[in-house]
N, CA, C and O atoms as a GROMACS GRO file, in nm:
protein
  580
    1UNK      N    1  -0.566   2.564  -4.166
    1UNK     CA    2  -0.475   2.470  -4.103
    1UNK      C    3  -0.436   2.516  -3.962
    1UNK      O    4  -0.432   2.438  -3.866
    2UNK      N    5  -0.409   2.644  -3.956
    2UNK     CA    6  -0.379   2.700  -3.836
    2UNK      C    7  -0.524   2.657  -3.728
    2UNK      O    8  -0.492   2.615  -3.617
    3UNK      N    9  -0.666   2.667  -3.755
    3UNK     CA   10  -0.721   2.697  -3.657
    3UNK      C   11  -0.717   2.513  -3.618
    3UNK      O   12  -0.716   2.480  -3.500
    4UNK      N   13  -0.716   2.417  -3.716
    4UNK     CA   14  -0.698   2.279  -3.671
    4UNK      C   15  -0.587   2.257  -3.568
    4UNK      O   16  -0.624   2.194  -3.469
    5UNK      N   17  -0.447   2.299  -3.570
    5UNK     CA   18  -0.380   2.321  -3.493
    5UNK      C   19  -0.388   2.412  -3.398
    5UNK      O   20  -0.289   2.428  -3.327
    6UNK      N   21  -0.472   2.470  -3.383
    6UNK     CA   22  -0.519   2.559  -3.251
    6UNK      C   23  -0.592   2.427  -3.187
    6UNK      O   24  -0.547   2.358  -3.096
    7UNK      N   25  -0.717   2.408  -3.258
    7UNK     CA   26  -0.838   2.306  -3.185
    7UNK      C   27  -0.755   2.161  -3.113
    7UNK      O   28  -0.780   2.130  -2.997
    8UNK      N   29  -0.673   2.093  -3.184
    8UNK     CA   30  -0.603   1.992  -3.144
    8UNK      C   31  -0.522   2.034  -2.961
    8UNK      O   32  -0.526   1.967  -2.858
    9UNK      N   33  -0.462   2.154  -2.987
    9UNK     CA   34  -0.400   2.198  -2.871
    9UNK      C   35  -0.492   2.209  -2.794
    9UNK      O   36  -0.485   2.146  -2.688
   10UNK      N   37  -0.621   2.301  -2.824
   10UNK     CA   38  -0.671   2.389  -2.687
   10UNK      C   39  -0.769   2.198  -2.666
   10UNK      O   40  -0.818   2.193  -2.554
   11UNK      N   41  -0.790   2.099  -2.727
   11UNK     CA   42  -0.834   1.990  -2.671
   11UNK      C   43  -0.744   1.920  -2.566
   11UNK      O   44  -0.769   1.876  -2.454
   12UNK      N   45  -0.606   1.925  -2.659
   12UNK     CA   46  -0.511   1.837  -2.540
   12UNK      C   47  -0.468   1.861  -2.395
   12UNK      O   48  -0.441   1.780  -2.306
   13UNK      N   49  -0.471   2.035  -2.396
   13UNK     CA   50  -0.472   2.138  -2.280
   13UNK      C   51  -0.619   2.096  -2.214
   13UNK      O   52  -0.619   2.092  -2.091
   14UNK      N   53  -0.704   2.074  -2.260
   14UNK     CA   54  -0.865   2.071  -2.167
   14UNK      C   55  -0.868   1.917  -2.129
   14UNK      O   56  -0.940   1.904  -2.029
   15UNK      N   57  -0.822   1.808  -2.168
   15UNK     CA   58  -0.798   1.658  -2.132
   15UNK      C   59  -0.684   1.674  -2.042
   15UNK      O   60  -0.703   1.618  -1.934
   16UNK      N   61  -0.539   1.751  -2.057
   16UNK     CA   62  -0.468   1.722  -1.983
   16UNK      C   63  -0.520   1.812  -1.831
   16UNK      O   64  -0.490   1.762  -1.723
   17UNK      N   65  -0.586   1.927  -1.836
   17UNK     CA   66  -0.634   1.982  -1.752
   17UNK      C   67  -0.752   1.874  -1.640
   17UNK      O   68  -0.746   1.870  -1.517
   18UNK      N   69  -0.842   1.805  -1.719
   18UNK     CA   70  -0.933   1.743  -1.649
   18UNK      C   71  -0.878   1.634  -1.584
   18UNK      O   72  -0.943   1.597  -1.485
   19UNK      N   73  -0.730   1.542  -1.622
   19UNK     CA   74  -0.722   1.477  -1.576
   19UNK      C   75  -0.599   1.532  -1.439
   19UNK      O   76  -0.578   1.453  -1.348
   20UNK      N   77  -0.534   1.659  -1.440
   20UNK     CA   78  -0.513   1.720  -1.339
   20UNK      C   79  -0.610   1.731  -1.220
   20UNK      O   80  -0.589   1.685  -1.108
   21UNK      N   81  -0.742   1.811  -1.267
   21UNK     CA   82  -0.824   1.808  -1.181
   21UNK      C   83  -0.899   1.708  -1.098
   21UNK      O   84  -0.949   1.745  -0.992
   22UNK      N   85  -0.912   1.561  -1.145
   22UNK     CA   86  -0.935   1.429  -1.171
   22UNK      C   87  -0.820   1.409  -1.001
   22UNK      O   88  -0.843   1.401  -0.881
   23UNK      N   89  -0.738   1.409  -1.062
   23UNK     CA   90  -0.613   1.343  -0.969
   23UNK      C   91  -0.598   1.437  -0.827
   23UNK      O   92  -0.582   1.391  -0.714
   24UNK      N   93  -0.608   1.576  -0.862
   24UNK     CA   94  -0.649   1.685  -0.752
   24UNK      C   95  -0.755   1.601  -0.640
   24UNK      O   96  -0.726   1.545  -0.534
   25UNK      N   97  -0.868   1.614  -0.699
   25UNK     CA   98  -0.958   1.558  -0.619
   25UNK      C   99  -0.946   1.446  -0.546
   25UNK      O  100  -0.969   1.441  -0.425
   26UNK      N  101  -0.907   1.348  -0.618
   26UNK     CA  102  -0.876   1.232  -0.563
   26UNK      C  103  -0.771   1.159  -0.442
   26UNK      O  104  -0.773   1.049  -0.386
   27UNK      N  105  -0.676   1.285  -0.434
   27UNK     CA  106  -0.606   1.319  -0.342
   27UNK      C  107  -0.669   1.328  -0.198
   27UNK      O  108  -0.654   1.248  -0.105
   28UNK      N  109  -0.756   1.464  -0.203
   28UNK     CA  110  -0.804   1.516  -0.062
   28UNK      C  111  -0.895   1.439  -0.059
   28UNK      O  112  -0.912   1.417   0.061
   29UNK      N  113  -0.993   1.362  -0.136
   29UNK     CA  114  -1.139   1.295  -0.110
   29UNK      C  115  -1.093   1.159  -0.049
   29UNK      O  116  -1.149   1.113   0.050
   30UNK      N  117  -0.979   1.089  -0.116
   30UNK     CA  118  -0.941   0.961  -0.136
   30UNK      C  119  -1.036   0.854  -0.154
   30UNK      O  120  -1.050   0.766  -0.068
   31UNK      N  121  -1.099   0.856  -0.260
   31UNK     CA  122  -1.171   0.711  -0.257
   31UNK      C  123  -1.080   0.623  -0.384
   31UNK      O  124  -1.033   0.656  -0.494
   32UNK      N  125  -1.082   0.544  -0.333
   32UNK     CA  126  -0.978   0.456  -0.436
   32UNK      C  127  -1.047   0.394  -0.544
   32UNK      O  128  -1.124   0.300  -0.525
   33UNK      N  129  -1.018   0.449  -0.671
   33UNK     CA  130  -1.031   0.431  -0.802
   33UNK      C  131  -0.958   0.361  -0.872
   33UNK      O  132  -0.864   0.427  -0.916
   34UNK      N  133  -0.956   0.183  -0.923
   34UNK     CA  134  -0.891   0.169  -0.982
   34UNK      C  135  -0.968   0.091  -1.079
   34UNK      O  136  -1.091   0.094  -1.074
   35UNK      N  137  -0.894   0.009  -1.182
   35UNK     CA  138  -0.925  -0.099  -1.228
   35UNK      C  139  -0.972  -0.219  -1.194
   35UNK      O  140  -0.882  -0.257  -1.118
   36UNK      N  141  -1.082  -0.341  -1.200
   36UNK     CA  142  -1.147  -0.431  -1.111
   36UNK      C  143  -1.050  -0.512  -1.174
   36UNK      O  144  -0.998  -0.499  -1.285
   37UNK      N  145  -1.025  -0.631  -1.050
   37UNK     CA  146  -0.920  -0.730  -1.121
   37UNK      C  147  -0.979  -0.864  -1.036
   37UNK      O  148  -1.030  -0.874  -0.924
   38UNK      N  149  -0.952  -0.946  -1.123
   38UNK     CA  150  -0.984  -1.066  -1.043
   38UNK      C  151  -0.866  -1.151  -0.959
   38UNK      O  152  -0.885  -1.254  -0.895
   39UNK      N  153  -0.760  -1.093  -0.974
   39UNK     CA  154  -0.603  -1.144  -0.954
   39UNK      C  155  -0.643  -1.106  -0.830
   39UNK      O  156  -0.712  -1.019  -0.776
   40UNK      N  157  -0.529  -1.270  -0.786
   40UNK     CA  158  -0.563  -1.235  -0.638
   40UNK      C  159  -0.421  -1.324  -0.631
   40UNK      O  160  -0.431  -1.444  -0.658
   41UNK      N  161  -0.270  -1.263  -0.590
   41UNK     CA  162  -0.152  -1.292  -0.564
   41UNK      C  163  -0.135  -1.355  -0.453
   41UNK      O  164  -0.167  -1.287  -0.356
   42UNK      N  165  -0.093  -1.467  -0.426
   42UNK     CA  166  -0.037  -1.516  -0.316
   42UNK      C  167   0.116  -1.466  -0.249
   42UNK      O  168   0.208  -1.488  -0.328
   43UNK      N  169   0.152  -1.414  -0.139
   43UNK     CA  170   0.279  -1.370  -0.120
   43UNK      C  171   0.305  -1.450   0.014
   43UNK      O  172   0.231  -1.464   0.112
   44UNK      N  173   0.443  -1.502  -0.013
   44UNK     CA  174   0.471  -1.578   0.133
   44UNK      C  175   0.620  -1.493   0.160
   44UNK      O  176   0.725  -1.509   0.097
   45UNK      N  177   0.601  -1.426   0.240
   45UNK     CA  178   0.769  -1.344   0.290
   45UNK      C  179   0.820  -1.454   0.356
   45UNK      O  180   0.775  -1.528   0.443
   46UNK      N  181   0.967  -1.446   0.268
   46UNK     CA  182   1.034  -1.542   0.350
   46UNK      C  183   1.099  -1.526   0.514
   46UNK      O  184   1.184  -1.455   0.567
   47UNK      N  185   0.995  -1.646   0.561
   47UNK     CA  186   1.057  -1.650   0.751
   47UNK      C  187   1.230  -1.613   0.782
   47UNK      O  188   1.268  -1.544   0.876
   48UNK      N  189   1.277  -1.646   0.728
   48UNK     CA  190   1.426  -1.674   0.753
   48UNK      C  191   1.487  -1.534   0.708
   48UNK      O  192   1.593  -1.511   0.767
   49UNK      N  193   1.454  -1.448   0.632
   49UNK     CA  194   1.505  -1.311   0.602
   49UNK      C  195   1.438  -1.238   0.720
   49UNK      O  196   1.509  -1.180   0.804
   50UNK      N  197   1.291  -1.240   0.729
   50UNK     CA  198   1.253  -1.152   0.782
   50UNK      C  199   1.123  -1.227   0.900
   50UNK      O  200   1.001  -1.233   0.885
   51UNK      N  201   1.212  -1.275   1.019
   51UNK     CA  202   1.140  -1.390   1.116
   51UNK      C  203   1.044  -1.263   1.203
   51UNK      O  204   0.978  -1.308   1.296
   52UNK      N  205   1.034  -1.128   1.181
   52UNK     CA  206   0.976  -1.075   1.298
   52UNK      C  207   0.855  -1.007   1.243
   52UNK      O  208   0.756  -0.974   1.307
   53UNK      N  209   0.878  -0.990   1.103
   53UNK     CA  210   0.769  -0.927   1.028
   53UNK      C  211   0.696  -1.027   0.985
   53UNK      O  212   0.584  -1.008   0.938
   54UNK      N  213   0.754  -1.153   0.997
   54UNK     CA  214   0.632  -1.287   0.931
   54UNK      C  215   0.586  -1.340   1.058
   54UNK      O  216   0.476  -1.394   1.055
   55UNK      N  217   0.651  -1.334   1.174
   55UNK     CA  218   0.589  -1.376   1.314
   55UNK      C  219   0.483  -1.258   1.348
   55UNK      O  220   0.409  -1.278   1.444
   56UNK      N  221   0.474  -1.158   1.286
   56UNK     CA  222   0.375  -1.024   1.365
   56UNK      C  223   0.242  -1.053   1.271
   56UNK      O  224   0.127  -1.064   1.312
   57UNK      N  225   0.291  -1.062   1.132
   57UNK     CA  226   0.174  -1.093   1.021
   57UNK      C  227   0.108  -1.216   1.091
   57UNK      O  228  -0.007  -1.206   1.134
   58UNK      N  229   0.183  -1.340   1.104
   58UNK     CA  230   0.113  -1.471   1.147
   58UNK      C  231   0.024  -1.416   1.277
   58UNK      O  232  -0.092  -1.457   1.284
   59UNK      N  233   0.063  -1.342   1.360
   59UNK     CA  234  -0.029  -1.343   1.478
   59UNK      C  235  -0.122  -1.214   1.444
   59UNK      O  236  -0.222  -1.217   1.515
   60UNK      N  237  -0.120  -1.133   1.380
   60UNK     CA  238  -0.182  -1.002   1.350
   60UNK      C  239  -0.335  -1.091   1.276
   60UNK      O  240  -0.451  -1.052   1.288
   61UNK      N  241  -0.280  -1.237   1.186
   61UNK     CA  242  -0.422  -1.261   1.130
   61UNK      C  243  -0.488  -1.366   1.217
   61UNK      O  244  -0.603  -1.400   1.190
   62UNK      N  245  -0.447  -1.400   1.281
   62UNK     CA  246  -0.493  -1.504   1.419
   62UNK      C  247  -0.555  -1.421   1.506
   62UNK      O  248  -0.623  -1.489   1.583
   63UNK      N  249  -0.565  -1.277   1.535
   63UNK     CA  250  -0.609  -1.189   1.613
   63UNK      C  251  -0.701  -1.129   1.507
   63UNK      O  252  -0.756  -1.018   1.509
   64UNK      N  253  -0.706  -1.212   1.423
   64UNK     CA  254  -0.882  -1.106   1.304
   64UNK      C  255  -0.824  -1.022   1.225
   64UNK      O  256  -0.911  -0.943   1.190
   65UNK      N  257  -0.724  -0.993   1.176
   65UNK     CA  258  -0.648  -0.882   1.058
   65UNK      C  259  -0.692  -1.023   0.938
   65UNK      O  260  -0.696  -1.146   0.943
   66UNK      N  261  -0.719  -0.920   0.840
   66UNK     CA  262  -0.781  -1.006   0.730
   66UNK      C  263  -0.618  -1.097   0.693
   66UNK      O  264  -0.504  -1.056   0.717
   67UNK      N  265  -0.649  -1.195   0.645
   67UNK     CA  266  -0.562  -1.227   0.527
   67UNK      C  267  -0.504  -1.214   0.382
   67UNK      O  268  -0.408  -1.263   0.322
   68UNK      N  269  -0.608  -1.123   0.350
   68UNK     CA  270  -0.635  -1.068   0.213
   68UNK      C  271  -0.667  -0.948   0.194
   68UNK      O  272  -0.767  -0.892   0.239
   69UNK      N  273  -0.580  -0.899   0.124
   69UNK     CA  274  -0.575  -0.736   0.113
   69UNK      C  275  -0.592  -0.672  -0.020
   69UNK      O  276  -0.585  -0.745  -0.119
   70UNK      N  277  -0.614  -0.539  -0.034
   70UNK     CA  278  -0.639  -0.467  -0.166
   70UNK      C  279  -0.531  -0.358  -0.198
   70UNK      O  280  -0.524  -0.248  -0.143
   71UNK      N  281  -0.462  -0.395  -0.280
   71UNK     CA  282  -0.292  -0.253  -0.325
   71UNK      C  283  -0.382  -0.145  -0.362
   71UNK      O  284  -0.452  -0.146  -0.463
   72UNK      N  285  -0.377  -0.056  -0.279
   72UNK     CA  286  -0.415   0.040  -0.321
   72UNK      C  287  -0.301   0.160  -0.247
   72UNK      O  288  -0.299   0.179  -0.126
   73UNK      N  289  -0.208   0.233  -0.347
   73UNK     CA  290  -0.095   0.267  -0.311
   73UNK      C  291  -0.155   0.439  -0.270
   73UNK      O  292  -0.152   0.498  -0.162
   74UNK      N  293  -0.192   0.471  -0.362
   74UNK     CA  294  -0.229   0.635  -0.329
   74UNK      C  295  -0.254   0.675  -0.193
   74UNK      O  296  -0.221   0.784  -0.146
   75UNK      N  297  -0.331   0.558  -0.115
   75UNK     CA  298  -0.382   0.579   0.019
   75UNK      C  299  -0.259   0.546   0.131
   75UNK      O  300  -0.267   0.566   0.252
   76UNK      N  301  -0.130   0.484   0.048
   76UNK     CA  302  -0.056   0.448   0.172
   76UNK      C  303  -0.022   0.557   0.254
   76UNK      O  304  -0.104   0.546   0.345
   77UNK      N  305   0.054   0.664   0.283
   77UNK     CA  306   0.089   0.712   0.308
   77UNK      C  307   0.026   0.799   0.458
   77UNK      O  308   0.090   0.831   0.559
   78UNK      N  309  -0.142   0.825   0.423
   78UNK     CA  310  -0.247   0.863   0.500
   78UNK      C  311  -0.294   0.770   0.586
   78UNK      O  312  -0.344   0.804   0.693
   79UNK      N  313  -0.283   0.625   0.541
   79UNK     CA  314  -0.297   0.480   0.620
   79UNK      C  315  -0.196   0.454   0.702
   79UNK      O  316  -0.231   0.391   0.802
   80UNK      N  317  -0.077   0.479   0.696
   80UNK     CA  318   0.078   0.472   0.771
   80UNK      C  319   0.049   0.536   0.871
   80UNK      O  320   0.053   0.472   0.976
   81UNK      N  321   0.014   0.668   0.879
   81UNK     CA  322  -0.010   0.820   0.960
   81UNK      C  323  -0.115   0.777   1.078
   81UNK      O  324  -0.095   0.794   1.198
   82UNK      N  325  -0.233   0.718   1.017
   82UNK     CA  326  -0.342   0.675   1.126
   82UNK      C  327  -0.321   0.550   1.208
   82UNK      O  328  -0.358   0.533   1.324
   83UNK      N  329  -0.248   0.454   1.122
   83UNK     CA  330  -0.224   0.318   1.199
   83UNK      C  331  -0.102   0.339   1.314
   83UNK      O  332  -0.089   0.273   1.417
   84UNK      N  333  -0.026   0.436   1.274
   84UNK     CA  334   0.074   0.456   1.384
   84UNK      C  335   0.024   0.576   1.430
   84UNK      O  336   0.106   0.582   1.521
   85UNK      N  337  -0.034   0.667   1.442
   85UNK     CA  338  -0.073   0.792   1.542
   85UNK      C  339  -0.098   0.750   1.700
   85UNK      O  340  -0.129   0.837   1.780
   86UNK      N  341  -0.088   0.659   1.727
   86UNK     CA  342  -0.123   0.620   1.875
   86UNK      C  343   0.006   0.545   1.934
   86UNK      O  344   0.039   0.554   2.053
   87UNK      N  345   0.053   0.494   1.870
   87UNK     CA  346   0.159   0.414   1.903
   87UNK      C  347   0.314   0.484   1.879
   87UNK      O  348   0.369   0.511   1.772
   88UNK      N  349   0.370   0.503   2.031
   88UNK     CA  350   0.472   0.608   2.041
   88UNK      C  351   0.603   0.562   1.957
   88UNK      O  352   0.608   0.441   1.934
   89UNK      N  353   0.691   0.626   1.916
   89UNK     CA  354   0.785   0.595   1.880
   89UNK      C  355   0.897   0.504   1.935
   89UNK      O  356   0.980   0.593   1.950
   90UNK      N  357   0.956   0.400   1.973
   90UNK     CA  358   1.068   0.372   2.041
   90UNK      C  359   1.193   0.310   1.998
   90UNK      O  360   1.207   0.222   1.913
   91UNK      N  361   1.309   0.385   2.089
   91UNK     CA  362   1.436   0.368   2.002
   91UNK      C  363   1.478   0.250   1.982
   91UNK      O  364   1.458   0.162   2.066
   92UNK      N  365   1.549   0.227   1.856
   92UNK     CA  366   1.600   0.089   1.794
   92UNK      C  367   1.478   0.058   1.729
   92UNK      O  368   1.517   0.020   1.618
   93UNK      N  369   1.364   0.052   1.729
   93UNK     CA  370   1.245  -0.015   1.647
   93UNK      C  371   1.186   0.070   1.574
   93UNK      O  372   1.176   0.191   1.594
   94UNK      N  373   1.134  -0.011   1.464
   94UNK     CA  374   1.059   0.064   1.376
   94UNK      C  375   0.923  -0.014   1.417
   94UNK      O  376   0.932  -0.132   1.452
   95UNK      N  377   0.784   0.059   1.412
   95UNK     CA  378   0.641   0.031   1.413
   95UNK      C  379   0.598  -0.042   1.304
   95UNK      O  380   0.588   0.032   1.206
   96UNK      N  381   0.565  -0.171   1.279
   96UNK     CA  382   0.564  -0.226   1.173
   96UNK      C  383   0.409  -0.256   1.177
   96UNK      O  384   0.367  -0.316   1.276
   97UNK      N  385   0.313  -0.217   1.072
   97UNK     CA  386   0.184  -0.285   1.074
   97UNK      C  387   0.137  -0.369   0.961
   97UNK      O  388   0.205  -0.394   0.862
   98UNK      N  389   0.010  -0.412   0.984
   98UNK     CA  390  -0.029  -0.503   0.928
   98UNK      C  391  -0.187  -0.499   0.973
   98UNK      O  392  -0.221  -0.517   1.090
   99UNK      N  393  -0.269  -0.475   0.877
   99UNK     CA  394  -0.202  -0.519   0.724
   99UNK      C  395  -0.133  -0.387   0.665
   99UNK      O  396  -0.171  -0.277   0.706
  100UNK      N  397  -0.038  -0.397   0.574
  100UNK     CA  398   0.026  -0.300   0.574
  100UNK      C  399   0.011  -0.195   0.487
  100UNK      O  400  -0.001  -0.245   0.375
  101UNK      N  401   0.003  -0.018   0.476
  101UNK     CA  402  -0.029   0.085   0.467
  101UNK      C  403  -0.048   0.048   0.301
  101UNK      O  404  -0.171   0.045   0.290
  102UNK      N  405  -0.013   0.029   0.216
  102UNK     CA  406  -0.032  -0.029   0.096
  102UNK      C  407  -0.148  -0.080   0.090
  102UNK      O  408  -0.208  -0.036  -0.009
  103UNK      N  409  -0.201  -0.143   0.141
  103UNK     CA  410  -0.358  -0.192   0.154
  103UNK      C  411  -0.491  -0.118   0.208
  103UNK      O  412  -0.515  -0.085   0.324
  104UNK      N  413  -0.573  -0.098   0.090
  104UNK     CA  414  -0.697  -0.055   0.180
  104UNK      C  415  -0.717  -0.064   0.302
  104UNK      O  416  -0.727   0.036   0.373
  105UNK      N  417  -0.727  -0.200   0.350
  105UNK     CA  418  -0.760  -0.265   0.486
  105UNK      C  419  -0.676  -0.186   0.570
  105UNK      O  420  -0.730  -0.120   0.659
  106UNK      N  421  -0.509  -0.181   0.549
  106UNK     CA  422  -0.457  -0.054   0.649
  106UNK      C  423  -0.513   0.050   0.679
  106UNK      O  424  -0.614   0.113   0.648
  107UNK      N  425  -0.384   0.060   0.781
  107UNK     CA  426  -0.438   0.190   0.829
  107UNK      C  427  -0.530   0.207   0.978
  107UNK      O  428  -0.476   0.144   1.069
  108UNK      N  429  -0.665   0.283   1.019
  108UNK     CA  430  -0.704   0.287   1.163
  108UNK      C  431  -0.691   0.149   1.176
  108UNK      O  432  -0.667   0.063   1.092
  109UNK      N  433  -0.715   0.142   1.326
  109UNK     CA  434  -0.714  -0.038   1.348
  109UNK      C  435  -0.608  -0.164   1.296
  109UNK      O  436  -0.617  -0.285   1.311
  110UNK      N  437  -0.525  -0.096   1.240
  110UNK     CA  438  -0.416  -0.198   1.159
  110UNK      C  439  -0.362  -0.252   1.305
  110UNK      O  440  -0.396  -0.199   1.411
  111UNK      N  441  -0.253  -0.392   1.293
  111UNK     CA  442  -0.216  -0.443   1.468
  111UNK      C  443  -0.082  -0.387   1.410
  111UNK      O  444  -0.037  -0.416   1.299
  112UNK      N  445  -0.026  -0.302   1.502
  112UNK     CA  446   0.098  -0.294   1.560
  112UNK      C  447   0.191  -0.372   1.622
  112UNK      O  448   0.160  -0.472   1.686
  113UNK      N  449   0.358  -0.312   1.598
  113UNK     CA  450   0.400  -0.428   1.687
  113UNK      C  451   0.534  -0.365   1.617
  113UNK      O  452   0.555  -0.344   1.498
  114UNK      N  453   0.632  -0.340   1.748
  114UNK     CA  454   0.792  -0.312   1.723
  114UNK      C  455   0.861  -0.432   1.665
  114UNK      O  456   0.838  -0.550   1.693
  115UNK      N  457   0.949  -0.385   1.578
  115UNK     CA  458   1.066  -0.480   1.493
  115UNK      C  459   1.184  -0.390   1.500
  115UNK      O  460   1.206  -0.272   1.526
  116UNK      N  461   1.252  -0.497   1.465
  116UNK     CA  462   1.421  -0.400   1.389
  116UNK      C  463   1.378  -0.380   1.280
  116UNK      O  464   1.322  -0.462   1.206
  117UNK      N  465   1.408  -0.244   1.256
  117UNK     CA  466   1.410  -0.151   1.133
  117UNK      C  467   1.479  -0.266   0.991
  117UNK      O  468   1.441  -0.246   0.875
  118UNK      N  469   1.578  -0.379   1.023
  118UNK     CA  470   1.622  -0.451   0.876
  118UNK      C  471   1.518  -0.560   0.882
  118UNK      O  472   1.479  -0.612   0.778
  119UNK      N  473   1.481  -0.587   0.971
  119UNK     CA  474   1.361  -0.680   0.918
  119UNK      C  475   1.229  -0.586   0.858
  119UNK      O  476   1.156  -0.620   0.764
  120UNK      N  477   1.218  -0.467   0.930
  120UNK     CA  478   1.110  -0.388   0.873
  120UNK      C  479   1.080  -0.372   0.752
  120UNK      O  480   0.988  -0.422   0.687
  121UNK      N  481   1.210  -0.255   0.706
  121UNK     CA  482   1.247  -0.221   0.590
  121UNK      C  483   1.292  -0.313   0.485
  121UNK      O  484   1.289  -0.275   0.367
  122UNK      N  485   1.324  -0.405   0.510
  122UNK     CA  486   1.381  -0.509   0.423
  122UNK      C  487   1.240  -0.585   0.355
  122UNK      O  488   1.226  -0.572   0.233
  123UNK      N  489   1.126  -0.671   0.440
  123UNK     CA  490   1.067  -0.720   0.446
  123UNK      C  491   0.973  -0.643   0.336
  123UNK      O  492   0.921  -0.691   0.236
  124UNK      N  493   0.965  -0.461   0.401
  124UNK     CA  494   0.864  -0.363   0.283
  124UNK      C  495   0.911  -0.336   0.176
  124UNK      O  496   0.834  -0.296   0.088
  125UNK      N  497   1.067  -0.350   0.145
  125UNK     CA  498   1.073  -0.379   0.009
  125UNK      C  499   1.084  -0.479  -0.042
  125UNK      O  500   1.062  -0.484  -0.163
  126UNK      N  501   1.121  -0.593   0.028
  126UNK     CA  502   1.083  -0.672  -0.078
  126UNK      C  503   0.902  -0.768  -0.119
  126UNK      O  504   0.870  -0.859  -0.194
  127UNK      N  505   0.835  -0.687  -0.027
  127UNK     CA  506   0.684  -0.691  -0.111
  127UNK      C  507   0.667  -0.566  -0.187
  127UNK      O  508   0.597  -0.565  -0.289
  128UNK      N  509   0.720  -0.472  -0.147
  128UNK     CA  510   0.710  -0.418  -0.257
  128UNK      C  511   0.754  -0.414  -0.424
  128UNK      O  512   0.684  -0.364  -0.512
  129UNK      N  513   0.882  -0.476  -0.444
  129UNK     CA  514   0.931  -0.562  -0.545
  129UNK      C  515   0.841  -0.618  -0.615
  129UNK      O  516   0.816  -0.588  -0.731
  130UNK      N  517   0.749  -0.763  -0.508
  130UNK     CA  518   0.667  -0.818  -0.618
  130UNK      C  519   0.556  -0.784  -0.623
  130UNK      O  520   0.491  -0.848  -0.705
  131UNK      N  521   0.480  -0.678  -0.547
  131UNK     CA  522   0.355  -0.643  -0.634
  131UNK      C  523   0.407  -0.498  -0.746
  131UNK      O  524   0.318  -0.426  -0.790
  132UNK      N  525   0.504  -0.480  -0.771
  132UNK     CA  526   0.543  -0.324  -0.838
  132UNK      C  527   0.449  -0.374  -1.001
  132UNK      O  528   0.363  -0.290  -1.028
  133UNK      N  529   0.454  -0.443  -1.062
  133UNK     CA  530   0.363  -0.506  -1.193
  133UNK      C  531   0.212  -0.495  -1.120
  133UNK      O  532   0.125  -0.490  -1.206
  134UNK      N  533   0.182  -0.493  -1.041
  134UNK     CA  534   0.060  -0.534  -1.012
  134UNK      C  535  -0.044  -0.421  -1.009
  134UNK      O  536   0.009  -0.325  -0.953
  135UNK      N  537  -0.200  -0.386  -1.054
  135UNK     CA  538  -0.237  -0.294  -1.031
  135UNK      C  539  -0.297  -0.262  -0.988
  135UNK      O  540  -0.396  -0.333  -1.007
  136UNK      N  541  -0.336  -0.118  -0.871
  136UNK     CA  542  -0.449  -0.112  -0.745
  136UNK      C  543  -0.557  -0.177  -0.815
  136UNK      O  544  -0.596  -0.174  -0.931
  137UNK      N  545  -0.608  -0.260  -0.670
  137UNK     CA  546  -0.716  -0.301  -0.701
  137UNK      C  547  -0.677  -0.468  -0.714
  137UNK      O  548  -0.763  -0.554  -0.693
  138UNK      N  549  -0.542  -0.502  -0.748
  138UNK     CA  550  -0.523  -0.650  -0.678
  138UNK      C  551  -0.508  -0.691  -0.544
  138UNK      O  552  -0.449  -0.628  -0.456
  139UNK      N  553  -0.555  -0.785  -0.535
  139UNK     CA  554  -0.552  -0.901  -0.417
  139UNK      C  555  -0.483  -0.973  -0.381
  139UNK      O  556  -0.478  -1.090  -0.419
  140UNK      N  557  -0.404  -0.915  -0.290
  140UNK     CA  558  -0.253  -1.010  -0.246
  140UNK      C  559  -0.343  -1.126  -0.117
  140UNK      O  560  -0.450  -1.090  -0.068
  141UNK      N  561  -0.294  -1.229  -0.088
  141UNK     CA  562  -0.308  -1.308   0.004
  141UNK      C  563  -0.199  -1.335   0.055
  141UNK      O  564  -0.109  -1.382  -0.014
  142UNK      N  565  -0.184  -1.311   0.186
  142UNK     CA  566  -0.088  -1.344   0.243
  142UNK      C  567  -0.070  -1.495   0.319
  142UNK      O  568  -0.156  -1.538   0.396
  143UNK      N  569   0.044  -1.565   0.290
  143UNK     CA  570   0.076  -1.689   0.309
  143UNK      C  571   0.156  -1.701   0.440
  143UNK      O  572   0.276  -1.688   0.414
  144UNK      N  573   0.137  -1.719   0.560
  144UNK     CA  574   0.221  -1.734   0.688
  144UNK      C  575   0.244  -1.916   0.724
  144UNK      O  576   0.164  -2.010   0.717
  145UNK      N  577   0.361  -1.912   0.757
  145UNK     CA  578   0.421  -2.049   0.803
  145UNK      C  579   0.333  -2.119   0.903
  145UNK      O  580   0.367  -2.228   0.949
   0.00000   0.00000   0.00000
């Protein structure tokens, strides 16, 4: 009985290990691994909360930024870093891009463009709100006025 309860452990230790190592990798390599989905979300931010982040999106896809994007969250952070590395900081505004760091498509080449930080921040959480159910690898479409 004992060595069954050995074998059960030293398995759960070698699964929980591989999927450490799994997630390790996937980190520094970043290729985005998720589930294939055919969902493809429509999101329309409302103009009237947030008129500067839906006026930058409307012209960001009129200037060739896709309309349609892929959540892929693991990569935001490294996509944020490159889409703003060129574009200096300035006071009162936050750097708002699009398509935004949450998306594959972010990131190098994303269009820039200063906002107030409550339309910024406001606007990124509340898409973030409604895709939080959703899983990498869906397809948001973005809906502009």
């Amino acid at each position: 009985m004992k060595k069954v309860i050995l074998c059960v452990i030293l398995i759960a230790l070698a699964i929980a290990w591989n999927k450490y190592d799994i997630g390790k990798s996937k980190k520094v390599n970043h290729i985005p691994i998720y589930v294939h989905t055919t969902d493809v979300i429509q999101i329309k931010i409302p103009f009237k909360r947030y008129p500067e982040t839906v006026q930058h999106m409307k012209e960001a896809i009129e200037n060739g930024q896709p309309s349609i994007c892929t959540i892929d969250r693991d990569g935001a952070d490294r996509r944020r870093e490159n889409s703003l590395r060129n574009t200096p900081i300035k006071k009162g505004f936050d750097r708002d891009e699009f398509p935004p760091a949450v998306c594959v498509e972010g990131g190098h080449g994303a269009d820039i463009k200063y906002v107030h930080p409550s339309d910024n921040r406001g606007s990124g959480a509340w898409l973030g709100r409604r895709i939080q159910d959703y899983p990498d690898g869906t397809q948001i479409l973005f809906i502009t006025p």
